Structure formats: C-alpha cells, structure tokens
Short mmCIF file of C-alpha atoms in Angstrom, two decimals:
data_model
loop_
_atom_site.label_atom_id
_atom_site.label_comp_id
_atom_site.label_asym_id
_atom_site.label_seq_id
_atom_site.Cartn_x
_atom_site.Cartn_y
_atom_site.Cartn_z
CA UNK A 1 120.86 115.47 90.99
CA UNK A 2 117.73 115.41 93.66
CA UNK A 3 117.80 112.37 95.87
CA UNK A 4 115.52 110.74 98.43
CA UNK A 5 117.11 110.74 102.12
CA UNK A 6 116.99 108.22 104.47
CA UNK A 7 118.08 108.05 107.93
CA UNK A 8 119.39 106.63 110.07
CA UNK A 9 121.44 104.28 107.69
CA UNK A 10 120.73 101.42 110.31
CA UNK A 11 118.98 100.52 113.02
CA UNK A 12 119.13 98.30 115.76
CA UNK A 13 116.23 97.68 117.92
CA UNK A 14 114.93 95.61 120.63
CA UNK A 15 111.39 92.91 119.70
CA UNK A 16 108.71 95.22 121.16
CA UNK A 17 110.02 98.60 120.53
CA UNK A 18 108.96 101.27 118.56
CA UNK A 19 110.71 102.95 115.60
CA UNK A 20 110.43 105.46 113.83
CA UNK A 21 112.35 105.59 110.10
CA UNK A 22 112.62 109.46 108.81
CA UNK A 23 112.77 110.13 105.13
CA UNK A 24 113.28 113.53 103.11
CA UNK A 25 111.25 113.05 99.55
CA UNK A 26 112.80 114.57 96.58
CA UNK A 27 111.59 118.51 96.69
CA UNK A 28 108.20 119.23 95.13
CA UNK A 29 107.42 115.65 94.46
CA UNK A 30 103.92 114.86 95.56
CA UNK A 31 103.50 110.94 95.99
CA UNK A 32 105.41 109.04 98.65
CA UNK A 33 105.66 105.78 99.59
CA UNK A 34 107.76 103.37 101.51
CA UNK A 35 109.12 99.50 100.53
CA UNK A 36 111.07 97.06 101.85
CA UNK A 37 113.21 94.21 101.19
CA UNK A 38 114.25 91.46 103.44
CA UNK A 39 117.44 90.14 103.22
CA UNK A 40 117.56 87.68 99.87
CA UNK A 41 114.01 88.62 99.12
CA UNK A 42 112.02 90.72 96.35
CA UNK A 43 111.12 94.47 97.42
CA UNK A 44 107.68 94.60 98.28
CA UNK A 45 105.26 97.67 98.69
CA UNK A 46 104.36 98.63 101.70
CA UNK A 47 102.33 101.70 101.21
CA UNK A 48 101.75 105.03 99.37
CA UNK A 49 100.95 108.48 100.58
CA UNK A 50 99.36 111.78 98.54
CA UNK A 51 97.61 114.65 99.49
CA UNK A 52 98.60 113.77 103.16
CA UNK A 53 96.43 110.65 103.12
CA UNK A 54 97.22 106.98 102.38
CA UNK A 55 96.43 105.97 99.01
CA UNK A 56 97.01 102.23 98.96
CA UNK A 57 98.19 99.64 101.37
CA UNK A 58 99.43 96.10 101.07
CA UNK A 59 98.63 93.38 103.79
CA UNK A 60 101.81 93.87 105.06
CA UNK A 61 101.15 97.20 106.05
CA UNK A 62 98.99 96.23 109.20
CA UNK A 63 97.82 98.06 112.43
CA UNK A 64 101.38 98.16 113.70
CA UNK A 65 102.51 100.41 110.96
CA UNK A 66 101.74 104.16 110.67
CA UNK A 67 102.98 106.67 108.05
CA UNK A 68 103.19 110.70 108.60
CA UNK A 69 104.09 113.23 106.85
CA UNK A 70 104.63 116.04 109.86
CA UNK A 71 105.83 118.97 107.89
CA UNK A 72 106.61 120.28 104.27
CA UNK A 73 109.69 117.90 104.00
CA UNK A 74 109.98 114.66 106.09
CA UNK A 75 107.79 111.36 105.38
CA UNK A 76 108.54 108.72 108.11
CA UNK A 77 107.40 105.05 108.89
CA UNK A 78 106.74 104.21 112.27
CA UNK A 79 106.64 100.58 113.37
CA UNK A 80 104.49 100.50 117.18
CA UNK A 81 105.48 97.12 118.66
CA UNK A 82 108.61 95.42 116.18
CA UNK A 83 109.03 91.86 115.53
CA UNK A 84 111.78 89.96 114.86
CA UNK A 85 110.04 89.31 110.76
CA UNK A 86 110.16 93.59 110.50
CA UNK A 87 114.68 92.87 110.11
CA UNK A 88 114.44 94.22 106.74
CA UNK A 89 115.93 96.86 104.48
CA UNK A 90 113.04 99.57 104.16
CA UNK A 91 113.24 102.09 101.64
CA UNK A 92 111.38 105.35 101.05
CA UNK A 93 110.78 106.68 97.21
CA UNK A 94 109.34 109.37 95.72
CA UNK A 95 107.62 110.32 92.56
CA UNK A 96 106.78 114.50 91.46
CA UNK A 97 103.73 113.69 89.55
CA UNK A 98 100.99 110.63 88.06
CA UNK A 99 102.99 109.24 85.02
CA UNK A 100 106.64 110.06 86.36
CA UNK A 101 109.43 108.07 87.49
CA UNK A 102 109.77 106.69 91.42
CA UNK A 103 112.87 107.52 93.09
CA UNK A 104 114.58 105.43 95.51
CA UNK A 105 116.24 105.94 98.44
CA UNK A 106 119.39 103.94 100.00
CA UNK A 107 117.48 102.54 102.40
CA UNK A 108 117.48 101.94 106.24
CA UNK A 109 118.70 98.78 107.32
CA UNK A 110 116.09 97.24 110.22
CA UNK A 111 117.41 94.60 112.65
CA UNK A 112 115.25 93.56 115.51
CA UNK A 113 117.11 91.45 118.47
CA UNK B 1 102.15 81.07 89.36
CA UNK B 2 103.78 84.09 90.28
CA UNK B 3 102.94 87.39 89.10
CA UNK B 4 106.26 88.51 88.09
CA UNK B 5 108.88 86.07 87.02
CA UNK B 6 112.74 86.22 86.99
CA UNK B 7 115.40 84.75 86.41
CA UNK B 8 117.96 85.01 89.46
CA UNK B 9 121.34 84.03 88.48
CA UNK B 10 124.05 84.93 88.71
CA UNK B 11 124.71 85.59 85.00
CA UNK B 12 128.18 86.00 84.56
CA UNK B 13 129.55 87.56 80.67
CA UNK B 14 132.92 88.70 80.09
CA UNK B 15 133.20 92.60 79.55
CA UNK B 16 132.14 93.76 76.11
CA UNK B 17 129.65 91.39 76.04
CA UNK B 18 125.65 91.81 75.19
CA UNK B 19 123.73 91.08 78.08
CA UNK B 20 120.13 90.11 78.02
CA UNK B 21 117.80 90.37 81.22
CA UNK B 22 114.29 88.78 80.97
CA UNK B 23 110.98 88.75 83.21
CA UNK B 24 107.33 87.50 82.53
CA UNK B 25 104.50 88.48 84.56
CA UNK B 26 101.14 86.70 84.23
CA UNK B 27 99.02 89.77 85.30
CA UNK B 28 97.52 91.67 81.81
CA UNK B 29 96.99 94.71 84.21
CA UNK B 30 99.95 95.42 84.06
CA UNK B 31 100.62 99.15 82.19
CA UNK B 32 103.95 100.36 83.25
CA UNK B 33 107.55 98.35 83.23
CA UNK B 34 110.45 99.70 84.74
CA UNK B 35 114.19 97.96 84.78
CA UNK B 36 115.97 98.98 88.20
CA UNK B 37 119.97 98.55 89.10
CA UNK B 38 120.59 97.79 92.66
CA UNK B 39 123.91 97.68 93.94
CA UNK B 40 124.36 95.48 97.13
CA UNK B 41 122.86 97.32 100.15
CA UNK B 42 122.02 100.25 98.10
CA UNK B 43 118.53 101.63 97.18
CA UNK B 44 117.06 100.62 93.17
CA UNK B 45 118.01 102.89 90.79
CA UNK B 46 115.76 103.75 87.76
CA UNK B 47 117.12 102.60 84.81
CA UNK B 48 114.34 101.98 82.06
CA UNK B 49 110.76 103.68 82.01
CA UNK B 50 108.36 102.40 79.32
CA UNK B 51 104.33 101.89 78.78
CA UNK B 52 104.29 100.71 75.42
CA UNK B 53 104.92 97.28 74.03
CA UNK B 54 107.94 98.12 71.52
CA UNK B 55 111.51 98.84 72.21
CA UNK B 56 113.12 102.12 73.89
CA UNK B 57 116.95 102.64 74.11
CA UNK B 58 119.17 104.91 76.05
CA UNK B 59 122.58 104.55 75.56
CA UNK B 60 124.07 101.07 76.01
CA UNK B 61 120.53 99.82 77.60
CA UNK B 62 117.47 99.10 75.56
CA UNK B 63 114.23 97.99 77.27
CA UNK B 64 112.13 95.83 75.58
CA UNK B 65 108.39 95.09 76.11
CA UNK B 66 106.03 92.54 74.78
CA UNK B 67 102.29 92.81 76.25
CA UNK B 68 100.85 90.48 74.08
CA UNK B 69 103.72 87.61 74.93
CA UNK B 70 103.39 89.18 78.71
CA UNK B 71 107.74 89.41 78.64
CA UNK B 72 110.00 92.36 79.15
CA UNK B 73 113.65 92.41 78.50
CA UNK B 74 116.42 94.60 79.25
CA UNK B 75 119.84 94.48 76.57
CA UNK B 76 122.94 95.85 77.97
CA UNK B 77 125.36 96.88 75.14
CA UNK B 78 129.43 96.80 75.28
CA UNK B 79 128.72 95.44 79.33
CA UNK B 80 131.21 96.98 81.43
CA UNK B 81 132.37 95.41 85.05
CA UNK B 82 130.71 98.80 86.56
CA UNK B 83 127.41 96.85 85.97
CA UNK B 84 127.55 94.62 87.77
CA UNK B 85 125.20 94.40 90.26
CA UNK B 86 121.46 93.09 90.72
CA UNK B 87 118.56 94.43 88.11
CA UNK B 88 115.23 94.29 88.69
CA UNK B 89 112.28 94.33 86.92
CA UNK B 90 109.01 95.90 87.72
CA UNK B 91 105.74 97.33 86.70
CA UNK B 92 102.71 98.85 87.85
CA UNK B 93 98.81 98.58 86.67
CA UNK B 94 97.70 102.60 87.29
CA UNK B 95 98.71 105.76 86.00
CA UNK B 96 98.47 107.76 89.28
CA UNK B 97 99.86 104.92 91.12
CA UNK B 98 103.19 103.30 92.03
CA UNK B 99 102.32 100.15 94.22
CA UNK B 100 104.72 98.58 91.91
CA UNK B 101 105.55 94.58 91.60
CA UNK B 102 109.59 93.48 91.91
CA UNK B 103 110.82 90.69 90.24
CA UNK B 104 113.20 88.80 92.44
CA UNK B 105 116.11 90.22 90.75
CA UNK B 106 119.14 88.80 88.26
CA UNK B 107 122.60 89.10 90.26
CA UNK B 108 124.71 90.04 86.96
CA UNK B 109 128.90 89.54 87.03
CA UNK B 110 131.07 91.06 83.92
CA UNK B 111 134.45 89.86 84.24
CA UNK B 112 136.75 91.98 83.28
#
C-alpha cells in the first residue's frame, strides 16, 4: 500500500537553528500538508499546500515557518530560527483529491536543546 | 468550550469486548468526521471516513455520526489486544480542505 515518507525519523537540534523536515507525499496525490503533535497534546494543523501555493495556515504557522515543494516528489517544512516550544512530533499527510481520505505519515520527532 | 471534545482515558475492556469511543464538537461547520488509530510514536492511521449523520461499518468498526446531537462515536466489535492503542477523532468543515480538528485522543487497553 502507498505511504507518506518522512525523514529523518528524529531530530535533534540546537535553540536557534534551522531545520529542515523532508517528506515524500503519496504519488499523484495533490494536497499536502504538515501537523504536529507535542508530546501529550492533540495534533494540530499547521498548514496545507496545493497547486504549489499555501492554501490555509493556522497561527501557529508564523514567519519562522516556510513550506516548499522543490520538485515532483518531496514536500518539506523548514523551521528558520527553532525554539525550545517547536520539540514536537511533526507529521506530513497527504490527500489525492477534494473529498478523499488524508494520509499520515510516521512522523519526525523534533527536540530542540 | 472546546471545539472538539474527548474523552481521554485510558479505557481498559477485556478482549472480546464491544468498545465504544465518543467525541462532541460544538462547531455545526463541521461536514466531515474521521476516527484515526495511533499507535505510540507512530503517525494516525485512517480508520473511519463519513459525511453523513447515520451509521457506516467496516468490519469490526462502525462509525457513528449524529449532526443534529453534534456527537460521533466509533464501536469496535469482538476488541482484540492488537487495538490497543490511542483513537482519535476528527473532522473538517470544507470539501476541498483538510485543516482538520483532533480530539485529544482515548488511550484504549484490551486485556487479553
């Protein structure tokens, strides 16, 4: 069965650095978006992508966050300056068309020192 | 009051049991409902898909929704200790869109 990809699996970063979190959508699907879920917490929205533009953001999704979609296959997430509150589980999904059902990925695991 | 409403746990049946997972929401924009399994550190996985108030079944899981009471429900049939793990509800308000709303999540135990 198609599945979303998500790498890296984990990621350790310093407060202040930039990341970059790199996932592969389910082939042919045409909406994007990325979540996350801090440890103990709901999964919140962070933002969706189609037709290589952003489609809807929530407030958490400020200037410090960036989405791309570089080529015909990767969607990544950057993060410009981290902060300790970005330690979170962040996971990409995808969905093939309006109507359809969102796919998850396993998620990259965020911790900021 | 929250939008979306649920109960955490844990819930723990013995095996064979029914299970029953509920979650209000307060927002009648709401359109689309969706029942998610997440295993610990593991991405959701789609479960249950419905739009309609009514009841839809797929083998031992049947979702049920309830717009005009604002409640969803998910039954889980002959439970086996394979599901356990954290289910989550959630739903969306637009067709072409899936900025969709978590519940918190019930942790859910089956003994075997």
């Amino acid at each position: 069965e198609p599945e979303v990809t998500q790498t890296p699996s984990h990621q350790v970063t310093q407060m202040g650095q930039e990341v970059i979190l790199r996932c592969v959508p389910i082939s042919n699907h045409l909406y994007f978006y990325w979540y996350r879920q801090i440890l103990g917490q709901k999964v919140e929205f962070l933002v969706s992508f189609y037709n290589n533009e952003i489609s809807e953001k929530s407030e958490i999704f400020d200037d410090q966050f960036s989405v791309e979609r570089p080529d015909g296959s990767n969607f990544t997430l950057k993060i410009r300056s981290t902060k300790l509150e970005d330690s979170a589980m962040y996971f990409c999904a995808s969905m093939g068309g309006a109507n359809e059902k969102l796919f998850f990925g396993s998620g990259t695991q965020l911790s900021v020192l | 009051q929250k939008e979306v409403e649920q109960d955490p746990g844990p819930l723990s049946v013995p095996e064979g049991a029914i299970v029953s997972l509920n979650c209000t929401y307060s927002n009648s924009a709401f359109q689309y409902f969706m029942w998610y399994r997440q295993y610990s550190r593991k991405g959701p996985e789609l479960l249950m898909y419905t739009y309609s108030s009514g009841n839809k079944e797929d083998g031992r899981f049947t979702a049920q929704v309830d717009k005009s009471s604002k409640y969803i429900s998910l039954f889980i049939r002959d439970s086996q200790p394979s599901d356990s793990a954290t289910y989550l509800c959630a739903m969306g308000m637009d067709t072409g869109r899936r900025a969709l709303t978590f519940g918190s999540g019930t942790r859910l135990q089956v003994q075997p």
